[in-house]
Short mmCIF file of C-alpha atoms (C1' of nucleotides) and ligand atoms in Angstrom, two decimals:
data_model
loop_
_atom_site.label_atom_id
_atom_site.label_comp_id
_atom_site.label_asym_id
_atom_site.label_seq_id
_atom_site.Cartn_x
_atom_site.Cartn_y
_atom_site.Cartn_z
CA MET A 1 -10.61 37.39 51.60
CA ALA A 2 -13.07 35.18 53.48
CA HIS A 3 -16.31 36.78 52.48
CA SER A 4 -19.52 35.15 51.66
CA HIS A 5 -19.97 35.34 47.92
CA ASP A 6 -23.65 35.37 48.29
CA LEU A 7 -25.38 34.83 44.82
CA PRO A 8 -28.49 36.72 43.83
CA ALA A 9 -31.51 34.54 44.39
CA ASP A 10 -32.84 34.75 40.84
CA LEU A 11 -29.94 33.20 38.95
CA THR A 12 -30.56 29.94 37.07
CA ARG A 13 -28.60 26.95 37.97
CA ASN A 14 -25.93 27.28 35.30
CA GLN A 15 -25.64 31.07 35.98
CA GLY A 16 -25.09 30.34 39.69
CA LEU A 17 -22.46 27.63 38.97
CA VAL A 18 -20.55 29.97 36.70
CA LEU A 19 -20.73 33.10 38.92
CA SER A 20 -19.70 30.80 41.95
CA ALA A 21 -16.68 29.44 40.01
CA LEU A 22 -15.57 33.09 39.18
CA ASN A 23 -16.18 34.17 42.72
CA HIS A 24 -13.89 31.46 44.09
CA SER A 25 -11.13 31.97 41.58
CA GLU A 26 -8.11 33.97 42.46
CA GLY A 27 -7.89 35.31 39.05
CA PRO A 28 -9.62 35.56 35.56
CA LEU A 29 -10.91 32.42 34.04
CA SER A 30 -11.55 31.53 30.39
CA ALA A 31 -14.88 29.98 29.38
CA TYR A 32 -13.10 26.74 29.06
CA ASP A 33 -11.35 27.09 32.30
CA ILE A 34 -14.86 27.49 33.93
CA LEU A 35 -16.12 24.57 31.91
CA ASP A 36 -13.45 22.43 33.33
CA LYS A 37 -14.23 23.40 36.98
CA LEU A 38 -17.87 22.65 36.31
CA ARG A 39 -17.66 19.16 34.55
CA GLY A 40 -18.33 17.59 38.04
CA ASP A 41 -21.59 19.64 38.30
CA GLY A 42 -22.91 18.31 34.93
CA LEU A 43 -21.87 20.92 32.55
CA ARG A 44 -20.67 19.48 29.28
CA ALA A 45 -20.47 22.05 26.51
CA PRO A 46 -18.87 25.53 26.09
CA LEU A 47 -22.22 26.99 25.23
CA GLN A 48 -23.66 26.32 28.56
CA VAL A 49 -20.96 28.40 29.98
CA TYR A 50 -21.08 31.13 27.36
CA ARG A 51 -24.80 31.57 27.78
CA ALA A 52 -24.51 31.94 31.48
CA LEU A 53 -21.54 34.36 30.99
CA ASP A 54 -23.68 36.50 28.64
CA LYS A 55 -26.30 36.91 31.31
CA LEU A 56 -23.92 37.59 34.11
CA VAL A 57 -22.04 40.32 32.18
CA GLU A 58 -25.29 41.81 30.97
CA ARG A 59 -26.19 42.05 34.73
CA GLY A 60 -22.84 43.42 35.78
CA LEU A 61 -22.20 40.44 38.20
CA ALA A 62 -19.22 39.51 35.91
CA HIS A 63 -16.99 41.34 33.59
CA ARG A 64 -15.15 40.36 30.26
CA LEU A 65 -11.61 41.15 30.12
CA GLU A 66 -10.96 41.64 26.17
CA SER A 67 -7.36 41.56 26.46
CA LEU A 68 -7.18 38.13 27.99
CA ASN A 69 -10.53 36.51 26.60
CA ALA A 70 -11.45 35.80 30.11
CA PHE A 71 -13.88 36.66 32.75
CA VAL A 72 -13.88 37.80 36.41
CA ALA A 73 -16.62 38.24 38.94
CA CYS A 74 -17.41 41.88 39.73
CA ALA A 75 -15.38 43.06 42.56
CA ASP A 76 -18.30 45.27 43.89
CA GLU A 77 -19.87 42.55 45.63
CA HIS A 78 -23.34 44.17 46.15
CA CYS A 79 -23.97 47.35 44.30
CA HIS A 80 -22.56 46.56 40.88
CA ARG A 81 -20.92 49.70 39.28
CA LYS A 82 -22.47 51.71 36.48
CA GLY A 83 -20.37 53.54 33.92
CA LEU A 84 -16.72 53.04 32.91
CA ILE A 85 -14.96 50.45 34.72
CA ALA A 86 -11.11 50.02 34.39
CA PHE A 87 -9.03 46.83 35.12
CA ALA A 88 -5.52 46.62 36.13
CA ILE A 89 -4.16 43.23 35.29
CA CYS A 90 -1.04 41.99 36.71
CA GLU A 91 1.14 39.99 34.49
CA GLY A 92 3.10 38.44 37.42
CA CYS A 93 0.25 37.15 39.77
CA GLY A 94 -2.57 37.30 37.56
CA LYS A 95 -4.69 39.38 39.91
CA VAL A 96 -7.08 41.88 38.60
CA ASP A 97 -8.00 45.31 40.25
CA GLU A 98 -11.29 46.81 39.24
CA PHE A 99 -11.82 50.53 39.74
CA ALA A 100 -13.93 53.42 38.42
CA ASP A 101 -12.81 56.77 37.66
CA GLY A 102 -15.19 59.55 37.14
CA VAL A 103 -12.50 62.01 35.68
CA ILE A 104 -11.67 59.52 32.83
CA GLU A 105 -15.32 58.92 32.30
CA GLU A 106 -15.98 62.50 31.87
CA ARG A 107 -13.01 63.18 29.64
CA LEU A 108 -14.24 60.40 27.41
CA GLY A 109 -17.63 61.84 27.40
CA ASP A 110 -16.26 65.31 26.35
CA TRP A 111 -14.31 63.65 23.46
CA ALA A 112 -17.44 61.84 22.30
CA GLY A 113 -19.70 64.79 22.53
CA ALA A 114 -17.42 66.88 20.38
CA LYS A 115 -17.23 64.22 17.86
CA GLY A 116 -20.83 63.21 17.80
CA PHE A 117 -19.94 59.74 18.83
CA ARG A 118 -22.42 57.70 20.84
CA VAL A 119 -20.77 55.56 23.29
CA GLU A 120 -22.28 52.24 23.98
CA ARG A 121 -19.59 50.72 26.26
CA THR A 122 -15.87 51.13 26.92
CA THR A 123 -13.08 48.71 27.52
CA MET A 124 -10.07 49.88 29.54
CA GLU A 125 -7.46 47.42 30.63
CA ILE A 126 -4.12 48.16 32.04
CA ARG A 127 -1.49 45.48 31.82
CA GLY A 128 1.63 45.63 33.98
CA LYS A 129 2.86 44.42 37.41
CA CYS A 130 1.10 44.96 40.66
CA GLY A 131 2.84 46.52 43.74
CA ALA A 132 3.59 43.12 45.14
CA CYS A 133 4.92 41.73 41.91
CA VAL A 134 7.07 44.79 41.16
CA GLY A 135 8.92 43.89 44.32
CA VAL A 136 9.04 47.51 45.56
CA MET B 1 -8.43 59.90 1.57
CA ALA B 2 -6.04 59.62 -1.32
CA HIS B 3 -2.87 59.71 0.64
CA SER B 4 0.21 57.85 -0.14
CA HIS B 5 0.63 55.13 2.53
CA ASP B 6 4.42 55.28 2.16
CA LEU B 7 5.84 52.29 3.85
CA PRO B 8 9.14 52.48 6.12
CA ALA B 9 12.08 51.43 3.89
CA ASP B 10 13.24 48.65 6.28
CA LEU B 11 10.21 46.51 6.34
CA THR B 12 10.67 42.98 5.24
CA ARG B 13 8.42 41.64 2.27
CA ASN B 14 5.82 40.08 4.53
CA GLN B 15 5.68 43.09 6.99
CA GLY B 16 5.32 45.48 3.95
CA LEU B 17 2.47 43.29 2.51
CA VAL B 18 0.64 43.18 5.89
CA LEU B 19 0.97 46.89 6.52
CA SER B 20 -0.08 47.73 2.95
CA ALA B 21 -3.13 45.73 3.39
CA LEU B 22 -4.03 47.47 6.57
CA ASN B 23 -3.38 50.75 4.99
CA HIS B 24 -5.71 50.15 2.15
CA SER B 25 -8.56 48.80 4.28
CA GLU B 26 -11.44 51.01 5.40
CA GLY B 27 -11.50 49.36 8.76
CA PRO B 28 -10.01 46.76 11.04
CA LEU B 29 -8.86 43.37 9.62
CA SER B 30 -8.39 40.18 11.45
CA ALA B 31 -5.12 38.12 10.75
CA TYR B 32 -7.27 35.80 8.66
CA ASP B 33 -8.72 38.67 6.84
CA ILE B 34 -5.27 39.89 5.90
CA LEU B 35 -4.14 36.37 5.00
CA ASP B 36 -7.05 36.12 2.47
CA LYS B 37 -6.23 39.49 0.92
CA LEU B 38 -2.39 38.32 0.53
CA ARG B 39 -2.83 34.78 -0.77
CA GLY B 40 -2.24 36.24 -4.30
CA ASP B 41 1.01 37.63 -3.03
CA GLY B 42 2.14 34.13 -1.93
CA LEU B 43 1.23 34.17 1.65
CA ARG B 44 -0.19 30.76 2.82
CA ALA B 45 -0.21 30.31 6.62
CA PRO B 46 -1.68 32.43 9.53
CA LEU B 47 1.73 32.51 11.11
CA GLN B 48 3.28 34.52 8.34
CA VAL B 49 0.60 37.20 9.03
CA TYR B 50 0.97 36.99 12.76
CA ARG B 51 4.59 37.38 12.75
CA ALA B 52 4.45 40.30 10.56
CA LEU B 53 1.80 41.96 12.73
CA ASP B 54 3.86 41.27 15.84
CA LYS B 55 6.63 43.31 14.43
CA LEU B 56 4.43 46.17 13.05
CA VAL B 57 2.72 46.40 16.42
CA GLU B 58 5.96 46.57 18.28
CA ARG B 59 7.00 49.40 16.20
CA GLY B 60 3.69 51.14 16.52
CA LEU B 61 2.92 50.99 12.77
CA ALA B 62 -0.21 48.98 13.51
CA HIS B 63 -2.52 48.48 16.56
CA ARG B 64 -4.32 45.56 17.92
CA LEU B 65 -7.89 46.15 18.75
CA GLU B 66 -8.43 43.71 21.68
CA SER B 67 -12.23 43.88 21.58
CA LEU B 68 -12.34 42.86 17.96
CA ASN B 69 -9.45 40.65 17.79
CA ALA B 70 -8.44 42.70 14.75
CA PHE B 71 -5.83 45.11 13.54
CA VAL B 72 -5.68 48.62 12.09
CA ALA B 73 -2.76 50.65 10.64
CA CYS B 74 -1.59 53.43 12.81
CA ALA B 75 -3.57 56.56 11.88
CA ASP B 76 -0.55 58.86 12.68
CA GLU B 77 0.94 58.24 9.42
CA HIS B 78 4.62 59.28 10.15
CA CYS B 79 5.20 60.23 13.82
CA HIS B 80 3.66 57.23 15.58
CA ARG B 81 2.10 58.23 18.76
CA LYS B 82 3.70 57.33 22.14
CA GLY B 83 1.86 56.61 25.23
CA LEU B 84 -1.87 55.89 25.75
CA ILE B 85 -3.95 55.66 22.59
CA ALA B 86 -7.66 55.36 22.69
CA PHE B 87 -9.83 53.76 19.88
CA ALA B 88 -13.48 54.69 19.14
CA ILE B 89 -15.04 51.91 17.06
CA CYS B 90 -18.29 52.52 15.35
CA GLU B 91 -20.52 49.47 15.45
CA GLY B 92 -22.41 50.64 12.39
CA CYS B 93 -19.77 51.46 9.76
CA GLY B 94 -16.72 49.78 11.35
CA LYS B 95 -14.51 52.77 11.09
CA VAL B 96 -11.94 53.46 13.82
CA ASP B 97 -10.87 56.67 15.24
CA GLU B 98 -7.62 56.79 17.06
CA PHE B 99 -6.76 59.44 19.54
CA ALA B 100 -4.54 60.21 22.50
CA ASP B 101 -5.51 61.99 25.60
CA GLY B 102 -3.00 63.43 27.94
CA VAL B 103 -5.38 63.96 30.73
CA ILE B 104 -6.61 60.28 30.79
CA GLU B 105 -2.99 59.28 30.67
CA GLU B 106 -2.00 61.28 33.61
CA ARG B 107 -5.13 60.27 35.56
CA LEU B 108 -4.16 56.61 35.06
CA GLY B 109 -0.54 57.41 36.11
CA ASP B 110 -1.99 58.84 39.21
CA TRP B 111 -3.71 55.79 39.98
CA ALA B 112 -0.92 53.60 39.13
CA GLY B 113 1.38 55.63 41.20
CA ALA B 114 -0.85 55.38 44.33
CA LYS B 115 -1.16 51.67 43.95
CA GLY B 116 2.43 50.82 43.20
CA PHE B 117 1.21 49.41 39.87
CA ARG B 118 3.77 49.58 37.01
CA VAL B 119 1.95 50.03 33.69
CA GLU B 120 3.40 48.34 30.66
CA ARG B 121 0.59 49.03 28.26
CA THR B 122 -3.05 50.08 28.16
CA THR B 123 -5.90 49.09 26.01
CA MET B 124 -8.76 51.61 25.72
CA GLU B 125 -11.62 50.93 23.27
CA ILE B 126 -14.91 52.74 22.97
CA ARG B 127 -17.58 50.97 21.29
CA GLY B 128 -20.57 52.85 20.04
CA LYS B 129 -21.91 54.66 16.76
CA CYS B 130 -19.97 57.42 15.05
CA GLY B 131 -21.67 60.72 14.12
CA ALA B 132 -22.42 59.76 10.66
CA CYS B 133 -24.05 56.51 11.83
CA VAL B 134 -25.93 57.99 14.78
CA GLY B 135 -27.88 59.86 12.11
CA VAL B 136 -27.84 63.13 13.80
"C1'" DT C 1 35.20 32.43 8.61
"C1'" DC C 2 31.80 31.26 11.96
"C1'" DA C 3 28.66 32.00 15.43
"C1'" DT C 4 24.42 34.86 16.23
"C1'" DT C 5 20.47 36.57 15.14
"C1'" DT C 6 16.38 37.28 12.44
"C1'" DA C 7 13.05 36.34 8.96
"C1'" DT C 8 10.89 32.73 6.59
"C1'" DG C 9 8.03 28.47 5.28
"C1'" DT C 10 5.17 24.52 6.59
"C1'" DT C 11 2.34 21.22 9.31
"C1'" DA C 12 -0.18 20.40 13.07
"C1'" DT C 13 -2.44 21.64 17.03
"C1'" DA C 14 -4.46 24.48 20.86
"C1'" DG C 15 -7.85 27.78 22.51
"C1'" DC C 16 -11.91 30.74 21.94
"C1'" DA C 17 -16.69 31.43 20.29
"C1'" DT C 18 -21.08 30.55 17.91
"C1'" DA C 19 -24.74 28.23 14.52
"C1'" DA C 20 -28.48 25.45 14.27
"C1'" DC C 21 -31.21 22.11 16.05
"C1'" DG C 22 -34.64 20.29 19.46
"C1'" DT C 23 -36.62 20.24 24.20
"C1'" DC C 24 -38.76 21.72 28.35
"C1'" DA C 25 -40.79 24.93 31.95
"C1'" DC C 26 -43.12 28.98 32.80
"C1'" DC C 27 -46.58 32.53 32.26
"C1'" DA C 28 -49.99 35.65 30.23
"C1'" DC C 29 -54.41 35.72 28.58
"C1'" DA C 30 -58.05 34.12 25.34
"C1'" DT D 1 -58.36 24.61 29.50
"C1'" DG D 2 -55.40 25.64 26.22
"C1'" DT D 3 -52.43 27.97 23.59
"C1'" DG D 4 -48.75 31.05 22.12
"C1'" DG D 5 -44.60 33.41 23.68
"C1'" DT D 6 -40.70 33.60 26.09
"C1'" DG D 7 -36.47 32.17 27.98
"C1'" DA D 8 -33.30 28.47 29.89
"C1'" DC D 9 -31.49 24.37 28.67
"C1'" DG D 10 -28.91 20.40 26.14
"C1'" DT D 11 -26.31 18.52 22.30
"C1'" DT D 12 -23.55 18.28 17.91
"C1'" DA D 13 -20.97 20.44 14.68
"C1'" DT D 14 -18.50 24.03 13.17
"C1'" DG D 15 -15.80 28.30 12.51
"C1'" DC D 16 -12.63 31.66 14.04
"C1'" DT D 17 -8.17 33.09 16.44
"C1'" DA D 18 -3.60 32.00 17.89
"C1'" DT D 19 0.61 29.49 18.68
"C1'" DA D 20 3.95 25.28 19.14
"C1'" DA D 21 7.42 22.74 16.82
"C1'" DC D 22 10.62 22.08 13.36
"C1'" DA D 23 13.32 23.14 9.37
"C1'" DT D 24 15.51 26.46 6.11
"C1'" DA D 25 17.67 30.45 4.66
"C1'" DA D 26 19.45 35.13 4.92
"C1'" DA D 27 21.71 39.01 7.20
"C1'" DT D 28 24.85 40.59 10.98
"C1'" DG D 29 28.97 41.26 13.04
"C1'" DA D 30 33.17 39.80 15.62
ZN1 ZN E 1 -17.74 45.27 38.44
ZN1 ZN E 2 1.03 40.96 40.95
ZN1 ZN E 3 -1.33 54.85 16.05
ZN1 ZN E 4 -20.19 54.86 11.80
#
DNA sequence: TCATTTATGTTATAGCATAACGTCACCACA
DNA sequence: TGTGGTGACGTTATGCTATAACATAAATGA
């Protein structure tokens, strides 16, 4: 777990603070969680956090988890994934596992093609219990 | 489109009102949208709607769209689907297309099996433009 | 009958997200 | 040089989404 969390050099101050907060968290954080962690660094308003999150998500450095109204740092530390990303969220420990699956993506593409639907983005979130929490 | 929207007989009054509101809507409705539609029927508080929605979602008569914080009636009018359900949400006209895909479900099951993750529920939502709105 | 459960109604509050305003720094280019 | 465009920033106020807590009433079932 002791990896470096190097931030891209061209982030603004607020973006860097927010990404750093996400990187150092064990699990997803809401925008208000992040704000609370960063009050000591001078952040005062939700919008400061939301604006930074918008940029980070846009660049693929962070992801929004729709079913939690929360955010995580991208788990792919350097080469941020393209295409469909799925998240497995453990209800027990709160950890999030990020993965990509080409087969699912292709399958979805087939459905969209057949329907004439133009996909812009896809949310895929699995809720349940991770191996550790299921107590196998 | 002129189908009957028969409601299950054992719904409570509030559940029936809420499901009926969803059935008669062209697109997803937020809990507050529903509340506004039902004020004339005596509903006054968000909780009345949320409680009804909880039951409807539990029974598969309605679905929650996480990426919209909104709800739709199940499109499978009588035999409500089991298992993984996906939603394609059009950003243009707001319509939602509900579908199931066994291949995706199986693929997800494989991933979960390999990881020891116990899946409890899955959210899958595609955002984009439907055939009509993409203007083919 | 009486305990249990389930639905209901109401008020208040918590949690998530954006509108609307103004300021400032930076950069392209006239 | 300056001037307009762009994008980040800060602040206040507001709106939307969801639940806590408490009281009441109806249905269920030994
Ligand atoms: Zn990622
Ligand atoms: Zn876990
Ligand atoms: Zn359905
Ligand atoms: Zn459309």
